[in-house]
PDB file of C-alpha atoms in Angstrom:
ATOM      1  CA  UNK A   1      56.894 103.556  37.588  1.00 63.00           C
ATOM      2  CA  UNK A   2      53.887 105.453  36.291  1.00 89.00           C
ATOM      3  CA  UNK A   3      53.179 108.971  35.104  1.00 97.00           C
ATOM      4  CA  UNK A   4      53.328 111.257  38.144  1.00 97.00           C
ATOM      5  CA  UNK A   5      49.964 112.468  39.378  1.00 96.00           C
ATOM      6  CA  UNK A   6      50.925 116.117  39.760  1.00 97.00           C
ATOM      7  CA  UNK A   7      48.524 118.917  40.810  1.00 97.00           C
ATOM      8  CA  UNK A   8      47.409 121.871  38.688  1.00 97.00           C
ATOM      9  CA  UNK A   9      50.359 124.024  37.545  1.00 98.00           C
ATOM     10  CA  UNK A  10      52.312 125.989  38.493  1.00 98.00           C
ATOM     11  CA  UNK A  11      54.724 123.568  40.127  1.00 98.00           C
ATOM     12  CA  UNK A  12      58.407 122.823  39.568  1.00 98.00           C
ATOM     13  CA  UNK A  13      60.406 120.123  37.809  1.00 98.00           C
ATOM     14  CA  UNK A  14      63.982 118.941  38.184  1.00 98.00           C
ATOM     15  CA  UNK A  15      65.047 117.276  34.932  1.00 98.00           C
ATOM     16  CA  UNK A  16      68.081 115.100  35.615  1.00 98.00           C
ATOM     17  CA  UNK A  17      69.666 113.743  32.402  1.00 98.00           C
ATOM     18  CA  UNK A  18      72.650 111.442  32.711  1.00 98.00           C
ATOM     19  CA  UNK A  19      75.019 109.119  30.912  1.00 98.00           C
ATOM     20  CA  UNK A  20      76.248 106.211  33.032  1.00 97.00           C
ATOM     21  CA  UNK A  21      79.782 104.934  33.285  1.00 97.00           C
ATOM     22  CA  UNK A  22      80.237 101.160  33.047  1.00 96.00           C
ATOM     23  CA  UNK A  23      80.527 101.043  36.820  1.00 96.00           C
ATOM     24  CA  UNK A  24      77.286  99.801  38.368  1.00 95.00           C
ATOM     25  CA  UNK A  25      78.448  98.816  41.847  1.00 97.00           C
ATOM     26  CA  UNK A  26      76.050 100.196  44.431  1.00 97.00           C
ATOM     27  CA  UNK A  27      74.125 102.163  41.804  1.00 97.00           C
ATOM     28  CA  UNK A  28      70.725 100.440  41.864  1.00 96.00           C
ATOM     29  CA  UNK A  29      70.592 100.406  45.660  1.00 97.00           C
ATOM     30  CA  UNK A  30      71.471 104.084  45.838  1.00 97.00           C
ATOM     31  CA  UNK A  31      68.977 105.027  43.121  1.00 96.00           C
ATOM     32  CA  UNK A  32      66.205 103.214  44.972  1.00 96.00           C
ATOM     33  CA  UNK A  33      67.259 104.760  48.291  1.00 97.00           C
ATOM     34  CA  UNK A  34      67.230 108.247  46.732  1.00 97.00           C
ATOM     35  CA  UNK A  35      63.751 107.809  45.223  1.00 96.00           C
ATOM     36  CA  UNK A  36      62.378 106.669  48.581  1.00 97.00           C
ATOM     37  CA  UNK A  37      64.128 109.513  50.364  1.00 97.00           C
ATOM     38  CA  UNK A  38      62.872 112.112  47.854  1.00 97.00           C
ATOM     39  CA  UNK A  39      59.308 110.910  48.440  1.00 97.00           C
ATOM     40  CA  UNK A  40      59.655 111.779  52.130  1.00 97.00           C
ATOM     41  CA  UNK A  41      60.745 115.372  51.505  1.00 98.00           C
ATOM     42  CA  UNK A  42      58.534 118.375  52.107  1.00 98.00           C
ATOM     43  CA  UNK A  43      57.117 119.646  48.819  1.00 98.00           C
ATOM     44  CA  UNK A  44      57.713 116.435  46.826  1.00 98.00           C
ATOM     45  CA  UNK A  45      54.961 115.887  44.232  1.00 98.00           C
ATOM     46  CA  UNK A  46      56.081 112.937  42.118  1.00 98.00           C
ATOM     47  CA  UNK A  47      58.855 111.327  40.107  1.00 98.00           C
ATOM     48  CA  UNK A  48      59.266 109.687  36.691  1.00 98.00           C
ATOM     49  CA  UNK A  49      62.336 107.855  35.495  1.00 97.00           C
ATOM     50  CA  UNK A  50      63.490 105.997  32.379  1.00 97.00           C
ATOM     51  CA  UNK A  51      66.850 104.842  31.106  1.00 95.00           C
ATOM     52  CA  UNK A  52      68.179 103.361  27.876  1.00 94.00           C
ATOM     53  CA  UNK A  53      71.189 105.077  26.250  1.00 94.00           C
ATOM     54  CA  UNK A  54      70.504 108.132  28.345  1.00 97.00           C
ATOM     55  CA  UNK A  55      68.776 108.270  31.733  1.00 97.00           C
ATOM     56  CA  UNK A  56      66.107 110.863  32.395  1.00 98.00           C
ATOM     57  CA  UNK A  57      64.609 111.339  35.839  1.00 97.00           C
ATOM     58  CA  UNK A  58      62.104 114.114  36.361  1.00 98.00           C
ATOM     59  CA  UNK A  59      61.058 114.923  39.911  1.00 98.00           C
ATOM     60  CA  UNK A  60      58.246 117.373  40.624  1.00 98.00           C
ATOM     61  CA  UNK A  61      58.146 119.816  43.522  1.00 98.00           C
ATOM     62  CA  UNK A  62      55.864 122.370  45.084  1.00 98.00           C
ATOM     63  CA  UNK A  63      58.366 125.246  44.981  1.00 97.00           C
ATOM     64  CA  UNK A  64      62.033 126.207  44.554  1.00 96.00           C
ATOM     65  CA  UNK A  65      62.632 126.014  48.274  1.00 97.00           C
ATOM     66  CA  UNK A  66      61.725 122.313  48.340  1.00 98.00           C
ATOM     67  CA  UNK A  67      64.167 121.734  45.465  1.00 98.00           C
ATOM     68  CA  UNK A  68      66.955 123.589  47.230  1.00 97.00           C
ATOM     69  CA  UNK A  69      66.328 121.653  50.448  1.00 97.00           C
ATOM     70  CA  UNK A  70      66.404 118.361  48.557  1.00 97.00           C
ATOM     71  CA  UNK A  71      69.645 119.316  46.787  1.00 96.00           C
ATOM     72  CA  UNK A  72      71.236 120.022  50.168  1.00 96.00           C
ATOM     73  CA  UNK A  73      69.793 117.041  52.033  1.00 97.00           C
ATOM     74  CA  UNK A  74      72.727 115.221  53.673  1.00 97.00           C
ATOM     75  CA  UNK A  75      72.270 111.695  52.261  1.00 97.00           C
ATOM     76  CA  UNK A  76      71.484 113.166  48.867  1.00 97.00           C
ATOM     77  CA  UNK A  77      74.754 115.131  48.973  1.00 97.00           C
ATOM     78  CA  UNK A  78      76.624 111.877  49.557  1.00 97.00           C
ATOM     79  CA  UNK A  79      74.819 110.279  46.599  1.00 97.00           C
ATOM     80  CA  UNK A  80      75.604 113.264  44.369  1.00 97.00           C
ATOM     81  CA  UNK A  81      79.318 113.066  45.170  1.00 97.00           C
ATOM     82  CA  UNK A  82      79.443 109.333  44.567  1.00 97.00           C
ATOM     83  CA  UNK A  83      77.436 109.730  41.368  1.00 97.00           C
ATOM     84  CA  UNK A  84      79.857 112.284  39.989  1.00 96.00           C
ATOM     85  CA  UNK A  85      82.874 110.160  40.934  1.00 97.00           C
ATOM     86  CA  UNK A  86      81.683 106.666  39.996  1.00 97.00           C
ATOM     87  CA  UNK A  87      78.380 106.281  38.187  1.00 98.00           C
ATOM     88  CA  UNK A  88      77.997 109.148  35.744  1.00 97.00           C
ATOM     89  CA  UNK A  89      80.112 110.006  32.745  1.00 97.00           C
ATOM     90  CA  UNK A  90      78.099 113.205  32.319  1.00 97.00           C
ATOM     91  CA  UNK A  91      74.926 114.706  33.671  1.00 97.00           C
ATOM     92  CA  UNK A  92      72.839 117.827  33.471  1.00 98.00           C
ATOM     93  CA  UNK A  93      70.306 119.135  35.962  1.00 97.00           C
ATOM     94  CA  UNK A  94      67.655 121.569  34.768  1.00 98.00           C
ATOM     95  CA  UNK A  95      65.305 123.334  37.143  1.00 98.00           C
ATOM     96  CA  UNK A  96      62.087 124.450  35.521  1.00 98.00           C
ATOM     97  CA  UNK A  97      58.714 125.936  36.347  1.00 98.00           C
ATOM     98  CA  UNK A  98      55.851 123.897  34.865  1.00 98.00           C
ATOM     99  CA  UNK A  99      53.347 126.402  33.553  1.00 98.00           C
ATOM    100  CA  UNK A 100      50.913 124.171  31.635  1.00 97.00           C
ATOM    101  CA  UNK A 101      50.138 120.487  31.455  1.00 97.00           C
ATOM    102  CA  UNK A 102      47.648 118.264  29.676  1.00 96.00           C
ATOM    103  CA  UNK A 103      47.260 114.631  28.779  1.00 94.00           C
ATOM    104  CA  UNK A 104      44.951 111.654  28.860  1.00 88.00           C
TER     105      UNK A 104
ATOM    106  CA  UNK B   1      71.117 110.113  21.944  1.00 63.00           C
ATOM    107  CA  UNK B   2      73.186 112.367  24.187  1.00 90.00           C
ATOM    108  CA  UNK B   3      72.500 115.076  26.703  1.00 97.00           C
ATOM    109  CA  UNK B   4      71.166 118.093  24.798  1.00 97.00           C
ATOM    110  CA  UNK B   5      73.616 120.941  24.432  1.00 96.00           C
ATOM    111  CA  UNK B   6      71.227 123.722  25.426  1.00 97.00           C
ATOM    112  CA  UNK B   7      72.189 127.422  25.763  1.00 97.00           C
ATOM    113  CA  UNK B   8      72.168 129.474  28.962  1.00 97.00           C
ATOM    114  CA  UNK B   9      68.713 129.626  30.595  1.00 98.00           C
ATOM    115  CA  UNK B  10      66.049 130.803  30.322  1.00 98.00           C
ATOM    116  CA  UNK B  11      64.696 128.461  27.666  1.00 98.00           C
ATOM    117  CA  UNK B  12      61.709 126.131  27.557  1.00 98.00           C
ATOM    118  CA  UNK B  13      61.142 122.404  27.943  1.00 98.00           C
ATOM    119  CA  UNK B  14      58.344 120.113  26.825  1.00 98.00           C
ATOM    120  CA  UNK B  15      58.335 117.043  29.060  1.00 98.00           C
ATOM    121  CA  UNK B  16      56.399 114.262  27.320  1.00 98.00           C
ATOM    122  CA  UNK B  17      55.794 111.247  29.593  1.00 98.00           C
ATOM    123  CA  UNK B  18      53.992 108.254  28.149  1.00 98.00           C
ATOM    124  CA  UNK B  19      52.951 104.668  28.687  1.00 98.00           C
ATOM    125  CA  UNK B  20      52.826 102.587  25.496  1.00 97.00           C
ATOM    126  CA  UNK B  21      50.118 100.201  24.432  1.00 97.00           C
ATOM    127  CA  UNK B  22      51.269  96.813  23.134  1.00 96.00           C
ATOM    128  CA  UNK B  23      50.729  98.092  19.615  1.00 96.00           C
ATOM    129  CA  UNK B  24      54.048  98.984  18.009  1.00 95.00           C
ATOM    130  CA  UNK B  25      53.083  99.059  14.337  1.00 97.00           C
ATOM    131  CA  UNK B  26      54.492 102.192  12.741  1.00 97.00           C
ATOM    132  CA  UNK B  27      55.652 103.558  16.068  1.00 97.00           C
ATOM    133  CA  UNK B  28      59.443 103.553  15.634  1.00 96.00           C
ATOM    134  CA  UNK B  29      59.247 105.060  12.158  1.00 97.00           C
ATOM    135  CA  UNK B  30      56.927 107.810  13.371  1.00 97.00           C
ATOM    136  CA  UNK B  31      59.049 108.543  16.446  1.00 95.00           C
ATOM    137  CA  UNK B  32      62.139 108.912  14.279  1.00 96.00           C
ATOM    138  CA  UNK B  33      60.266 111.044  11.741  1.00 97.00           C
ATOM    139  CA  UNK B  34      59.005 113.324  14.532  1.00 97.00           C
ATOM    140  CA  UNK B  35      62.475 113.782  16.057  1.00 96.00           C
ATOM    141  CA  UNK B  36      63.898 114.715  12.666  1.00 97.00           C
ATOM    142  CA  UNK B  37      60.986 117.060  11.989  1.00 97.00           C
ATOM    143  CA  UNK B  38      61.289 118.721  15.419  1.00 97.00           C
ATOM    144  CA  UNK B  39      64.967 119.405  14.710  1.00 97.00           C
ATOM    145  CA  UNK B  40      63.982 121.419  11.641  1.00 97.00           C
ATOM    146  CA  UNK B  41      61.589 123.701  13.515  1.00 98.00           C
ATOM    147  CA  UNK B  42      62.320 127.326  14.330  1.00 98.00           C
ATOM    148  CA  UNK B  43      63.369 127.653  17.969  1.00 98.00           C
ATOM    149  CA  UNK B  44      64.316 123.989  18.487  1.00 98.00           C
ATOM    150  CA  UNK B  45      67.269 123.636  20.889  1.00 98.00           C
ATOM    151  CA  UNK B  46      67.627 119.921  21.576  1.00 98.00           C
ATOM    152  CA  UNK B  47      65.941 116.660  22.547  1.00 98.00           C
ATOM    153  CA  UNK B  48      66.527 113.811  25.005  1.00 98.00           C
ATOM    154  CA  UNK B  49      64.588 110.575  25.107  1.00 97.00           C
ATOM    155  CA  UNK B  50      64.571 107.360  27.139  1.00 97.00           C
ATOM    156  CA  UNK B  51      62.096 104.529  27.548  1.00 95.00           C
ATOM    157  CA  UNK B  52      61.765 101.519  29.809  1.00 94.00           C
ATOM    158  CA  UNK B  53      58.481 101.059  31.723  1.00 94.00           C
ATOM    159  CA  UNK B  54      57.671 104.680  31.048  1.00 97.00           C
ATOM    160  CA  UNK B  55      58.889 106.817  28.162  1.00 97.00           C
ATOM    161  CA  UNK B  56      60.206 110.307  28.792  1.00 98.00           C
ATOM    162  CA  UNK B  57      61.074 112.660  25.947  1.00 97.00           C
ATOM    163  CA  UNK B  58      62.173 116.181  26.783  1.00 98.00           C
ATOM    164  CA  UNK B  59      62.491 118.667  23.941  1.00 98.00           C
ATOM    165  CA  UNK B  60      63.980 122.107  24.482  1.00 98.00           C
ATOM    166  CA  UNK B  61      62.830 125.296  22.795  1.00 98.00           C
ATOM    167  CA  UNK B  62      63.714 128.954  22.552  1.00 98.00           C
ATOM    168  CA  UNK B  63      60.286 130.256  23.564  1.00 97.00           C
ATOM    169  CA  UNK B  64      56.613 129.400  24.009  1.00 96.00           C
ATOM    170  CA  UNK B  65      55.806 130.447  20.467  1.00 97.00           C
ATOM    171  CA  UNK B  66      58.142 127.781  19.046  1.00 98.00           C
ATOM    172  CA  UNK B  67      56.403 125.185  21.238  1.00 98.00           C
ATOM    173  CA  UNK B  68      52.965 126.285  20.095  1.00 97.00           C
ATOM    174  CA  UNK B  69      54.040 126.200  16.444  1.00 97.00           C
ATOM    175  CA  UNK B  70      55.484 122.708  16.895  1.00 97.00           C
ATOM    176  CA  UNK B  71      52.306 121.478  18.605  1.00 96.00           C
ATOM    177  CA  UNK B  72      50.263 122.740  15.638  1.00 96.00           C
ATOM    178  CA  UNK B  73      52.636 121.584  12.900  1.00 97.00           C
ATOM    179  CA  UNK B  74      50.575 119.546  10.421  1.00 97.00           C
ATOM    180  CA  UNK B  75      52.543 116.263  10.376  1.00 97.00           C
ATOM    181  CA  UNK B  76      52.962 116.478  14.128  1.00 97.00           C
ATOM    182  CA  UNK B  77      49.176 116.808  14.522  1.00 97.00           C
ATOM    183  CA  UNK B  78      48.747 113.583  12.537  1.00 97.00           C
ATOM    184  CA  UNK B  79      51.295 111.849  14.784  1.00 97.00           C
ATOM    185  CA  UNK B  80      49.564 113.118  17.933  1.00 97.00           C
ATOM    186  CA  UNK B  81      46.196 111.749  16.789  1.00 97.00           C
ATOM    187  CA  UNK B  82      47.658 108.391  15.874  1.00 97.00           C
ATOM    188  CA  UNK B  83      49.582 108.283  19.138  1.00 97.00           C
ATOM    189  CA  UNK B  84      46.466 108.848  21.183  1.00 96.00           C
ATOM    190  CA  UNK B  85      44.517 106.239  19.209  1.00 97.00           C
ATOM    191  CA  UNK B  86      47.107 103.488  18.807  1.00 97.00           C
ATOM    192  CA  UNK B  87      50.420 103.806  20.597  1.00 98.00           C
ATOM    193  CA  UNK B  88      49.813 105.375  24.004  1.00 97.00           C
ATOM    194  CA  UNK B  89      47.805 104.030  26.905  1.00 97.00           C
ATOM    195  CA  UNK B  90      48.366 107.327  28.726  1.00 97.00           C
ATOM    196  CA  UNK B  91      50.514 110.396  28.344  1.00 97.00           C
ATOM    197  CA  UNK B  92      51.164 113.731  29.933  1.00 98.00           C
ATOM    198  CA  UNK B  93      52.704 116.821  28.387  1.00 97.00           C
ATOM    199  CA  UNK B  94      54.226 119.446  30.668  1.00 98.00           C
ATOM    200  CA  UNK B  95      55.439 122.797  29.384  1.00 98.00           C
ATOM    201  CA  UNK B  96      58.049 124.391  31.590  1.00 98.00           C
ATOM    202  CA  UNK B  97      60.439 127.318  31.712  1.00 98.00           C
ATOM    203  CA  UNK B  98      63.999 126.228  32.517  1.00 98.00           C
ATOM    204  CA  UNK B  99      65.369 128.795  34.929  1.00 98.00           C
ATOM    205  CA  UNK B 100      68.669 127.189  36.015  1.00 97.00           C
ATOM    206  CA  UNK B 101      70.878 124.398  34.816  1.00 97.00           C
ATOM    207  CA  UNK B 102      74.207 122.885  35.783  1.00 96.00           C
ATOM    208  CA  UNK B 103      76.124 119.698  35.227  1.00 94.00           C
ATOM    209  CA  UNK B 104      79.422 118.220  34.184  1.00 88.00           C
TER     210      UNK B 104
END
């Protein structure tokens, strides 16, 4: 997993911060499935993900509509429900407009 | 490190994504110093951080001015220079306005 090669701003970010339960059954497979599915969505620009005590996944999108469509995508809905029930003790989703970026 | 207890949007996020070099000397101390220093800045709202292959640190701020002040803070400038020279192979900073959030 590398730093996402996003275009010039503005674009949009979904910051998904989560604390796992101790229950891992099915989690890795679903996480991988969701990343691959996200990549196929209209407006997807990139994704970055890291986990130690907390997990942070940031996905980047062309516009709010793409984010809304992804949130409502059928398989993703199933994953969200299972995540809430089994895998996550707590999570927070933040939807943000990236206005500037820089780096090296 | 828990999920940041941020207020109602809008607020601002600095998404710092990085790939480390193999050089770790002084890194942990500086990272801890920077987190503690950030917490003392005007407009600071919270911070979340995780690292495995990639590191992602998201800090949350009241407004753009707080972010600009933090970027220019003297000790932080020193850390940024050292980071670029020693600790990071690559990084990207994205400054974003959080417009919605939800979670459980």
